[in-house]
Amino acid sequence: VQLQASGGGLVQAGGSLRLSCAASGRTFSSSVMGWFRQAPGKERDIVATISGSGGRVLYAASVKGRFTISRDNAKNTVYLQMNSLKPEDTAVYYCAASTSTWPPKGYDYWGQGTQVTVSS
């Protein structure tokens, strides 16, 4: 599985961005997908995860109510809609795919990351 993340950029606080992660491979629809982020000097943290069917999602407490993860299995793409962005959301965002069943026990494939910068 190869993953290509896109959609990052510079936005003012309170604004919105939508990240996309295009996946190759025939197993996409059965893969649990996740979005992670890593701010400078910090560890990589989970942001949101979604089951293969899209019926189950989990969010980090810090983004719940502001971010929405979704997927389109026909397009082999997972999305992260980010609203009400805050400066503390500034990070490199990564998408990842897991071959485990729900809930994911680890992620096996990673995209290259896309920078999100939120100005105050």
Coordinates of C-alpha atoms in Angstrom, one line a residue, residues 18-90:
R18 CA -9.3 19.4 4.2
L19 CA -6.6 16.8 4.0
S20 CA -6.7 14.0 1.6
C21 CA -4.8 10.7 1.5
A22 CA -4.9 8.7 -1.7
A23 CA -4.0 5.1 -1.4
S24 CA -2.9 2.5 -3.9
G25 CA -3.6 -1.2 -3.5
R26 CA -6.5 -3.5 -3.7
T27 CA -6.9 -3.8 0.1
F28 CA -7.8 -0.2 0.8
S29 CA -11.5 -0.9 1.6
S30 CA -10.6 -3.4 4.3
S31 CA -7.8 -1.3 5.9
V32 CA -8.3 0.8 9.0
M33 CA -7.0 4.2 8.2
G34 CA -5.6 6.9 10.6
W35 CA -4.4 10.4 10.6
F36 CA -1.5 11.4 12.9
R37 CA 0.3 14.6 13.5
Q38 CA 3.7 15.6 14.8
A39 CA 4.5 19.0 16.0
P40 CA 8.2 20.2 16.3
G41 CA 9.9 18.6 19.2
K42 CA 6.9 16.4 20.0
E43 CA 6.0 12.8 19.5
R44 CA 3.7 11.7 16.7
D45 CA 0.1 11.4 18.0
I46 CA -3.0 9.9 16.7
V47 CA -5.6 12.4 15.5
A48 CA -8.4 10.2 14.1
T49 CA -9.0 6.7 12.8
I50 CA -11.7 5.1 10.7
S51 CA -12.7 1.5 10.1
G52 CA -12.6 0.0 6.6
S53 CA -16.3 0.4 6.1
G54 CA -16.3 3.9 7.6
G55 CA -18.8 2.9 10.2
R56 CA -16.6 3.4 13.2
V57 CA -14.4 6.4 14.0
L58 CA -12.3 7.5 16.9
Y59 CA -10.9 11.0 17.6
A60 CA -8.3 12.4 19.9
A61 CA -9.9 14.5 22.6
S62 CA -8.1 17.6 21.4
V63 CA -9.8 17.5 18.0
K64 CA -13.2 16.0 18.8
G65 CA -16.0 18.2 17.5
R66 CA -13.7 20.1 15.2
F67 CA -12.2 17.4 12.9
T68 CA -14.0 14.8 10.9
I69 CA -12.4 11.8 9.3
S70 CA -14.2 10.1 6.4
R71 CA -13.3 7.8 3.4
D72 CA -14.4 7.1 -0.1
N73 CA -13.5 3.5 -0.9
A74 CA -14.5 3.9 -4.5
K75 CA -11.7 6.6 -4.8
N76 CA -9.3 4.8 -2.4
T77 CA -9.1 8.1 -0.4
V78 CA -9.4 9.0 3.2
Y79 CA -10.1 12.6 4.3
L80 CA -9.6 14.8 7.3
Q81 CA -11.9 17.8 7.5
M82 CA -10.4 20.3 10.0
N83 CA -12.6 23.2 11.2
S84 CA -12.0 25.8 13.8
L85 CA -8.3 25.4 13.5
K86 CA -6.1 26.6 16.4
P87 CA -2.4 27.4 16.4
E88 CA -1.8 24.3 18.4
D89 CA -3.0 22.2 15.5
T90 CA 0.2 23.2 13.6

